[in-house]
Amino acid sequence: MQKGTATAGGLVLGFVLDRVLGDPRRWHPVAGFGSVASALESVTYDDRRRAGVLHEVVLVGAVVGVGVGVRGLGLPATALATWTVLGGRSLAKAGSEMADRLEAGDLDGARALLPSLCGRDPEVLDADGLARAALESIAENTSDATVAPLVWGALAGVPGLLGYRAINTLDAMIGYRNDRYRNFGWAAARTDDLANLLPARLTGLLTVALAPLVGGRSATALRAWRRDAAQHPSPNAGVVEASTAGALGIRLGGRTEYPHGVEQRPTLGDGPAPTVADLHRAVRLSEAVQAAAVAVAVLGALARR
């Protein structure tokens, strides 16, 4: 089987496995990587950028090396790696459960669920704040959890799949602007920004194209992207959140509370603040974007033949 065909087939099979089975319930490789990264941090940590660069190079390099070692197994290795690194089903499930709990008035249950979606402080959020936090997380993680791994899988096969997930996991662990990680986490944050430049823009394009599926207008989604995305502190999250806000006809952004402090995020999109009904629509849009991303990734992999 030619390399491009094996990669394309593996991406599709891995995506199907994620949709059917979700994340591995035990011995998840990403969780194992996180444990190794935490242990290594106790050795490599120093409040300097160069220490963070070393930490990033060692961990991502090791994971990419594993990918290079197993890519010769072809379709099975690609399928297993794809299933391991995707998180689309879990994302959609968490978003739907959040909407259901909010609809039922179960604020305690909704607050308990929020950490599975994002790192904000759930105790300070009311129902509208929880809906907005969940919706913004779904928008960003549609790119991070599905589109980006598929893009890197199409471009670089198993090393791309595993390497991207290592980069994104390290950013989630240490890519913060707090006292501990402002310097040590700099390399992780900047590497993640670079790795997501193309995937975030593909996610934005797919969101614009698929806006009518959730009652939105493609022109409105594109206008919100072009007008508002650059105001966001992240060069990638701004693209996907602004295009999603435009597709849903809502307004995102504003006061955002994290455990490490409060940020005032720019306004993205026009219209009212998101409601629970909008959260349901965001989940449907996310699932449509994920499915379309598989098709794009397959075409990209086949073009490498």
mmCIF file of C-alpha atoms in Angstrom:
data_model
loop_
_atom_site.group_PDB
_atom_site.id
_atom_site.type_symbol
_atom_site.label_atom_id
_atom_site.label_comp_id
_atom_site.label_asym_id
_atom_site.label_seq_id
_atom_site.Cartn_x
_atom_site.Cartn_y
_atom_site.Cartn_z
ATOM 1 C CA MET A 1 0.000 0.000 0.000
ATOM 2 C CA GLN A 2 1.412 3.393 -0.978
ATOM 3 C CA LYS A 3 2.312 5.788 1.834
ATOM 4 C CA GLY A 4 -0.351 8.404 1.035
ATOM 5 C CA THR A 5 -3.087 5.801 0.786
ATOM 6 C CA ALA A 6 -2.069 4.164 4.058
ATOM 7 C CA THR A 7 -1.997 7.527 5.810
ATOM 8 C CA ALA A 8 -5.403 8.498 4.433
ATOM 9 C CA GLY A 9 -6.928 5.166 5.422
ATOM 10 C CA GLY A 10 -5.388 5.341 8.883
ATOM 11 C CA LEU A 11 -6.729 8.857 9.480
ATOM 12 C CA VAL A 12 -10.248 7.784 8.541
ATOM 13 C CA LEU A 13 -10.110 4.626 10.647
ATOM 14 C CA GLY A 14 -8.682 6.493 13.632
ATOM 15 C CA PHE A 15 -11.406 9.130 13.360
ATOM 16 C CA VAL A 16 -14.077 6.414 13.266
ATOM 17 C CA LEU A 17 -12.544 4.770 16.337
ATOM 18 C CA ASP A 18 -12.675 8.086 18.178
ATOM 19 C CA ARG A 19 -16.316 8.609 17.214
ATOM 20 C CA VAL A 20 -17.285 5.087 18.278
ATOM 21 C CA LEU A 21 -15.058 4.499 21.311
ATOM 22 C CA GLY A 22 -13.989 7.940 22.479
ATOM 23 C CA ASP A 23 -10.763 8.333 24.430
ATOM 24 C CA PRO A 24 -9.111 5.190 25.821
ATOM 25 C CA ARG A 25 -10.500 4.783 29.338
ATOM 26 C CA ARG A 26 -7.367 3.280 30.854
ATOM 27 C CA TRP A 27 -3.681 3.713 30.152
ATOM 28 C CA HIS A 28 -4.257 6.717 27.896
ATOM 29 C CA PRO A 29 -0.912 7.501 26.198
ATOM 30 C CA VAL A 30 -1.501 11.257 26.442
ATOM 31 C CA ALA A 31 -2.000 10.978 30.209
ATOM 32 C CA GLY A 32 1.172 8.897 30.388
ATOM 33 C CA PHE A 33 3.048 11.553 28.457
ATOM 34 C CA GLY A 34 1.776 14.165 30.887
ATOM 35 C CA SER A 35 3.089 12.145 33.820
ATOM 36 C CA VAL A 36 6.504 11.834 32.195
ATOM 37 C CA ALA A 37 6.548 15.558 31.409
ATOM 38 C CA SER A 38 5.724 16.415 35.040
ATOM 39 C CA ALA A 39 8.482 14.150 36.297
ATOM 40 C CA LEU A 40 11.001 15.642 33.887
ATOM 41 C CA GLU A 41 10.000 19.157 34.900
ATOM 42 C CA SER A 42 11.297 18.476 38.388
ATOM 43 C CA VAL A 43 14.715 18.029 36.783
ATOM 44 C CA THR A 44 14.688 20.606 33.969
ATOM 45 C CA TYR A 45 12.806 23.459 35.636
ATOM 46 C CA ASP A 46 14.538 26.790 35.919
ATOM 47 C CA ASP A 47 13.042 30.253 35.602
ATOM 48 C CA ARG A 48 14.750 30.787 32.269
ATOM 49 C CA ARG A 49 13.610 30.419 28.676
ATOM 50 C CA ARG A 50 16.512 28.191 27.748
ATOM 51 C CA ALA A 51 15.451 25.650 30.363
ATOM 52 C CA GLY A 52 11.992 25.589 28.827
ATOM 53 C CA VAL A 53 13.463 25.161 25.362
ATOM 54 C CA LEU A 54 15.425 22.130 26.581
ATOM 55 C CA HIS A 55 12.301 20.695 28.211
ATOM 56 C CA GLU A 56 10.319 21.127 24.975
ATOM 57 C CA VAL A 57 13.006 19.709 22.700
ATOM 58 C CA VAL A 58 13.608 16.616 24.824
ATOM 59 C CA LEU A 59 9.945 15.684 25.206
ATOM 60 C CA VAL A 60 8.683 16.535 21.720
ATOM 61 C CA GLY A 61 11.809 15.074 20.136
ATOM 62 C CA ALA A 62 11.356 11.800 22.000
ATOM 63 C CA VAL A 63 7.715 11.520 20.938
ATOM 64 C CA VAL A 64 8.494 12.313 17.310
ATOM 65 C CA GLY A 65 11.244 9.694 17.480
ATOM 66 C CA VAL A 66 8.708 7.100 18.592
ATOM 67 C CA GLY A 67 6.509 8.129 15.670
ATOM 68 C CA VAL A 68 9.368 7.702 13.215
ATOM 69 C CA GLY A 69 10.091 4.276 14.684
ATOM 70 C CA VAL A 70 6.557 2.927 14.223
ATOM 71 C CA ARG A 71 5.459 4.634 11.020
ATOM 72 C CA GLY A 72 6.741 1.716 8.987
ATOM 73 C CA LEU A 73 3.794 -0.302 10.293
ATOM 74 C CA GLY A 74 1.599 1.658 7.893
ATOM 75 C CA LEU A 75 -2.152 1.918 8.219
ATOM 76 C CA PRO A 76 -2.500 0.209 11.639
ATOM 77 C CA ALA A 77 0.055 2.547 13.235
ATOM 78 C CA THR A 78 -1.595 5.608 11.701
ATOM 79 C CA ALA A 79 -5.059 4.491 12.800
ATOM 80 C CA LEU A 80 -3.932 3.800 16.371
ATOM 81 C CA ALA A 81 -2.017 7.073 16.597
ATOM 82 C CA THR A 82 -4.980 9.007 15.203
ATOM 83 C CA TRP A 83 -7.379 7.458 17.695
ATOM 84 C CA THR A 84 -4.926 8.177 20.511
ATOM 85 C CA VAL A 85 -4.497 11.872 19.751
ATOM 86 C CA LEU A 86 -8.045 12.838 18.736
ATOM 87 C CA GLY A 87 -10.483 14.127 21.320
ATOM 88 C CA GLY A 88 -13.467 15.141 19.208
ATOM 89 C CA ARG A 89 -16.029 12.735 20.622
ATOM 90 C CA SER A 90 -15.146 13.581 24.206
ATOM 91 C CA LEU A 91 -15.347 17.295 23.378
ATOM 92 C CA ALA A 92 -18.797 17.004 21.828
ATOM 93 C CA LYS A 93 -20.025 14.778 24.650
ATOM 94 C CA ALA A 94 -18.828 17.209 27.327
ATOM 95 C CA GLY A 95 -20.433 20.135 25.493
ATOM 96 C CA SER A 96 -23.766 18.316 25.195
ATOM 97 C CA GLU A 97 -23.692 17.275 28.844
ATOM 98 C CA MET A 98 -22.962 20.862 29.874
ATOM 99 C CA ALA A 99 -25.956 22.107 27.873
ATOM 100 C CA ASP A 100 -28.187 19.409 29.363
ATOM 101 C CA ARG A 101 -27.177 20.280 32.940
ATOM 102 C CA LEU A 102 -27.712 23.971 32.346
ATOM 103 C CA GLU A 103 -31.127 23.308 30.823
ATOM 104 C CA ALA A 104 -32.036 21.285 33.906
ATOM 105 C CA GLY A 105 -30.883 24.107 36.200
ATOM 106 C CA ASP A 106 -28.127 21.909 37.643
ATOM 107 C CA LEU A 107 -25.502 24.614 38.187
ATOM 108 C CA ASP A 108 -23.462 22.504 40.594
ATOM 109 C CA GLY A 109 -23.277 19.702 38.041
ATOM 110 C CA ALA A 110 -22.377 22.168 35.283
ATOM 111 C CA ARG A 111 -19.619 23.694 37.405
ATOM 112 C CA ALA A 112 -18.243 20.233 38.170
ATOM 113 C CA LEU A 113 -18.102 19.474 34.438
ATOM 114 C CA LEU A 114 -16.427 22.699 33.311
ATOM 115 C CA PRO A 115 -12.817 21.651 34.177
ATOM 116 C CA SER A 116 -13.097 18.905 31.544
ATOM 117 C CA LEU A 117 -13.579 21.653 28.965
ATOM 118 C CA CYS A 118 -11.376 24.535 30.091
ATOM 119 C CA GLY A 119 -9.277 25.972 32.896
ATOM 120 C CA ARG A 120 -11.593 28.738 34.101
ATOM 121 C CA ASP A 121 -12.811 29.078 37.666
ATOM 122 C CA PRO A 122 -16.328 27.544 37.612
ATOM 123 C CA GLU A 123 -17.279 28.770 41.077
ATOM 124 C CA VAL A 124 -17.500 32.402 39.957
ATOM 125 C CA LEU A 125 -19.671 31.676 36.888
ATOM 126 C CA ASP A 126 -23.440 31.771 36.628
ATOM 127 C CA ALA A 127 -25.419 29.823 34.002
ATOM 128 C CA ASP A 128 -24.665 32.315 31.217
ATOM 129 C CA GLY A 129 -20.994 32.406 32.154
ATOM 130 C CA LEU A 130 -20.790 28.619 32.102
ATOM 131 C CA ALA A 131 -22.469 28.511 28.681
ATOM 132 C CA ARG A 132 -20.027 31.074 27.295
ATOM 133 C CA ALA A 133 -16.989 29.315 28.783
ATOM 134 C CA ALA A 134 -18.087 25.960 27.388
ATOM 135 C CA LEU A 135 -18.867 27.409 23.965
ATOM 136 C CA GLU A 136 -15.532 29.212 23.653
ATOM 137 C CA SER A 137 -13.750 26.023 24.697
ATOM 138 C CA ILE A 138 -15.643 23.969 22.122
ATOM 139 C CA ALA A 139 -14.694 26.455 19.405
ATOM 140 C CA GLU A 140 -10.989 26.437 20.306
ATOM 141 C CA ASN A 141 -10.753 22.719 20.957
ATOM 142 C CA THR A 142 -12.471 21.782 17.723
ATOM 143 C CA SER A 143 -9.205 22.948 16.204
ATOM 144 C CA ASP A 144 -6.854 21.645 18.903
ATOM 145 C CA ALA A 145 -8.513 18.271 19.522
ATOM 146 C CA THR A 146 -9.382 17.244 15.977
ATOM 147 C CA VAL A 147 -8.521 19.538 13.082
ATOM 148 C CA ALA A 148 -4.882 20.157 14.050
ATOM 149 C CA PRO A 149 -3.975 16.482 14.630
ATOM 150 C CA LEU A 150 -5.581 15.564 11.308
ATOM 151 C CA VAL A 151 -3.674 18.318 9.492
ATOM 152 C CA TRP A 152 -0.363 17.206 10.951
ATOM 153 C CA GLY A 153 -1.220 13.573 10.305
ATOM 154 C CA ALA A 154 -1.867 14.377 6.655
ATOM 155 C CA LEU A 155 1.387 16.349 6.393
ATOM 156 C CA ALA A 156 3.747 14.109 8.372
ATOM 157 C CA GLY A 157 1.991 10.827 9.196
ATOM 158 C CA VAL A 158 2.467 9.216 12.597
ATOM 159 C CA PRO A 159 5.337 11.538 13.677
ATOM 160 C CA GLY A 160 3.099 14.510 12.880
ATOM 161 C CA LEU A 161 0.172 13.102 14.845
ATOM 162 C CA LEU A 162 2.195 12.270 17.944
ATOM 163 C CA GLY A 163 4.421 15.336 17.749
ATOM 164 C CA TYR A 164 1.457 17.699 17.549
ATOM 165 C CA ARG A 165 -0.247 16.124 20.529
ATOM 166 C CA ALA A 166 2.967 16.393 22.563
ATOM 167 C CA ILE A 167 3.274 20.084 21.663
ATOM 168 C CA ASN A 168 -0.339 20.827 22.511
ATOM 169 C CA THR A 169 -0.188 18.898 25.791
ATOM 170 C CA LEU A 170 2.910 20.749 26.934
ATOM 171 C CA ASP A 171 1.259 24.067 26.145
ATOM 172 C CA ALA A 172 -1.715 23.047 28.287
ATOM 173 C CA MET A 173 0.627 22.092 31.120
ATOM 174 C CA ILE A 174 3.149 24.932 31.203
ATOM 175 C CA GLY A 175 2.216 27.507 28.557
ATOM 176 C CA TYR A 176 0.966 30.058 31.095
ATOM 177 C CA ARG A 177 1.922 33.654 31.783
ATOM 178 C CA ASN A 178 2.099 33.261 35.551
ATOM 179 C CA ASP A 179 5.121 33.657 37.794
ATOM 180 C CA ARG A 180 6.262 30.033 37.502
ATOM 181 C CA TYR A 181 5.868 29.546 33.759
ATOM 182 C CA ARG A 182 6.294 32.979 32.175
ATOM 183 C CA ASN A 183 9.852 32.061 31.178
ATOM 184 C CA PHE A 184 9.966 28.280 31.472
ATOM 185 C CA GLY A 185 6.719 27.871 29.517
ATOM 186 C CA TRP A 186 7.609 30.390 26.798
ATOM 187 C CA ALA A 187 8.909 27.768 24.353
ATOM 188 C CA ALA A 188 5.865 25.541 24.876
ATOM 189 C CA ALA A 189 3.452 28.406 24.205
ATOM 190 C CA ARG A 190 5.276 29.713 21.136
ATOM 191 C CA THR A 191 5.706 26.221 19.639
ATOM 192 C CA ASP A 192 2.008 25.555 20.094
ATOM 193 C CA ASP A 193 1.183 28.862 18.392
ATOM 194 C CA LEU A 194 3.272 27.881 15.381
ATOM 195 C CA ALA A 195 1.871 24.352 15.210
ATOM 196 C CA ASN A 196 -1.682 25.704 15.155
ATOM 197 C CA LEU A 197 -1.323 28.502 12.610
ATOM 198 C CA LEU A 198 -2.510 26.414 9.657
ATOM 199 C CA PRO A 199 -5.050 24.222 11.511
ATOM 200 C CA ALA A 200 -6.784 27.193 13.141
ATOM 201 C CA ARG A 201 -7.262 28.880 9.791
ATOM 202 C CA LEU A 202 -8.568 25.691 8.229
ATOM 203 C CA THR A 203 -10.990 25.434 11.152
ATOM 204 C CA GLY A 204 -12.053 29.013 10.516
ATOM 205 C CA LEU A 205 -12.650 28.332 6.819
ATOM 206 C CA LEU A 206 -14.688 25.211 7.561
ATOM 207 C CA THR A 207 -16.690 27.102 10.199
ATOM 208 C CA VAL A 208 -17.484 29.825 7.674
ATOM 209 C CA ALA A 209 -18.487 27.286 5.033
ATOM 210 C CA LEU A 210 -20.678 25.244 7.392
ATOM 211 C CA ALA A 211 -22.378 28.124 9.246
ATOM 212 C CA PRO A 212 -25.694 27.567 7.380
ATOM 213 C CA LEU A 213 -25.963 24.090 8.947
ATOM 214 C CA VAL A 214 -26.646 25.735 12.322
ATOM 215 C CA GLY A 215 -28.815 28.565 11.051
ATOM 216 C CA GLY A 216 -25.979 31.033 10.528
ATOM 217 C CA ARG A 217 -24.620 32.932 7.557
ATOM 218 C CA SER A 218 -21.196 32.338 6.072
ATOM 219 C CA ALA A 219 -20.772 36.041 5.310
ATOM 220 C CA THR A 220 -21.390 36.954 8.949
ATOM 221 C CA ALA A 221 -18.897 34.360 10.161
ATOM 222 C CA LEU A 222 -16.265 35.604 7.726
ATOM 223 C CA ARG A 223 -16.879 39.228 8.717
ATOM 224 C CA ALA A 224 -16.455 38.447 12.419
ATOM 225 C CA TRP A 225 -13.216 36.580 11.686
ATOM 226 C CA ARG A 226 -11.732 39.387 9.615
ATOM 227 C CA ARG A 227 -12.829 42.155 11.979
ATOM 228 C CA ASP A 228 -12.322 40.640 15.434
ATOM 229 C CA ALA A 229 -9.831 37.750 15.411
ATOM 230 C CA ALA A 230 -6.698 39.897 15.575
ATOM 231 C CA GLN A 231 -7.889 41.505 18.828
ATOM 232 C CA HIS A 232 -7.620 38.175 20.672
ATOM 233 C CA PRO A 233 -4.370 37.566 22.587
ATOM 234 C CA SER A 234 -3.961 34.210 20.840
ATOM 235 C CA PRO A 235 -3.216 34.282 17.090
ATOM 236 C CA ASN A 236 -5.161 31.040 16.688
ATOM 237 C CA ALA A 237 -7.947 30.995 19.271
ATOM 238 C CA GLY A 238 -9.077 34.371 17.971
ATOM 239 C CA VAL A 239 -9.669 32.912 14.516
ATOM 240 C CA VAL A 240 -11.788 29.967 15.629
ATOM 241 C CA GLU A 241 -13.702 31.822 18.343
ATOM 242 C CA ALA A 242 -14.496 34.828 16.139
ATOM 243 C CA SER A 243 -15.635 32.704 13.199
ATOM 244 C CA THR A 244 -17.753 30.568 15.553
ATOM 245 C CA ALA A 245 -19.328 33.660 17.110
ATOM 246 C CA GLY A 246 -20.180 34.954 13.660
ATOM 247 C CA ALA A 247 -21.551 31.589 12.519
ATOM 248 C CA LEU A 248 -23.840 31.409 15.562
ATOM 249 C CA GLY A 249 -24.799 35.087 15.517
ATOM 250 C CA ILE A 250 -23.634 35.655 19.101
ATOM 251 C CA ARG A 251 -21.078 37.670 21.047
ATOM 252 C CA LEU A 252 -18.118 36.075 22.806
ATOM 253 C CA GLY A 253 -15.364 37.570 24.956
ATOM 254 C CA GLY A 254 -15.405 39.852 27.980
ATOM 255 C CA ARG A 255 -14.301 39.313 31.566
ATOM 256 C CA THR A 256 -12.641 35.890 31.857
ATOM 257 C CA GLU A 257 -11.590 34.473 35.230
ATOM 258 C CA TYR A 258 -8.862 31.869 35.559
ATOM 259 C CA PRO A 259 -7.306 30.409 38.705
ATOM 260 C CA HIS A 260 -4.200 32.492 37.957
ATOM 261 C CA GLY A 261 -6.089 35.773 37.496
ATOM 262 C CA VAL A 262 -8.633 37.773 35.516
ATOM 263 C CA GLU A 263 -8.311 38.680 31.833
ATOM 264 C CA GLN A 264 -10.483 41.104 29.873
ATOM 265 C CA ARG A 265 -10.971 39.444 26.505
ATOM 266 C CA PRO A 266 -11.997 41.431 23.402
ATOM 267 C CA THR A 267 -15.505 41.191 22.015
ATOM 268 C CA LEU A 268 -15.847 38.700 19.173
ATOM 269 C CA GLY A 269 -18.916 38.764 16.939
ATOM 270 C CA ASP A 270 -22.175 40.665 17.162
ATOM 271 C CA GLY A 271 -25.445 39.820 18.828
ATOM 272 C CA PRO A 272 -26.435 38.609 22.279
ATOM 273 C CA ALA A 273 -24.374 36.615 24.757
ATOM 274 C CA PRO A 274 -24.585 32.848 24.175
ATOM 275 C CA THR A 275 -27.417 30.811 25.642
ATOM 276 C CA VAL A 276 -27.812 27.100 26.288
ATOM 277 C CA ALA A 277 -29.478 26.724 22.892
ATOM 278 C CA ASP A 278 -26.389 28.270 21.293
ATOM 279 C CA LEU A 279 -24.238 25.736 23.126
ATOM 280 C CA HIS A 280 -26.193 22.909 21.483
ATOM 281 C CA ARG A 281 -25.673 24.601 18.105
ATOM 282 C CA ALA A 282 -21.951 24.972 18.794
ATOM 283 C CA VAL A 283 -21.669 21.228 19.411
ATOM 284 C CA ARG A 284 -23.418 20.479 16.111
ATOM 285 C CA LEU A 285 -21.144 22.935 14.302
ATOM 286 C CA SER A 286 -18.067 21.379 15.912
ATOM 287 C CA GLU A 287 -19.070 17.897 14.790
ATOM 288 C CA ALA A 288 -19.686 19.116 11.235
ATOM 289 C CA VAL A 289 -16.293 20.852 11.132
ATOM 290 C CA GLN A 290 -14.584 17.730 12.436
ATOM 291 C CA ALA A 291 -16.155 15.551 9.736
ATOM 292 C CA ALA A 292 -15.197 18.038 7.030
ATOM 293 C CA ALA A 293 -11.634 18.169 8.377
ATOM 294 C CA VAL A 294 -11.305 14.410 7.874
ATOM 295 C CA ALA A 295 -12.186 14.831 4.217
ATOM 296 C CA VAL A 296 -9.637 17.619 3.809
ATOM 297 C CA ALA A 297 -6.961 15.584 5.597
ATOM 298 C CA VAL A 298 -7.621 12.556 3.381
ATOM 299 C CA LEU A 299 -7.230 14.692 0.267
ATOM 300 C CA GLY A 300 -4.023 16.136 1.680
ATOM 301 C CA ALA A 301 -2.605 12.705 2.494
ATOM 302 C CA LEU A 302 -3.468 11.330 -0.939
ATOM 303 C CA ALA A 303 -1.762 14.330 -2.548
ATOM 304 C CA ARG A 304 1.514 13.157 -0.926
ATOM 305 C CA ARG A 305 1.516 9.933 -2.971
#
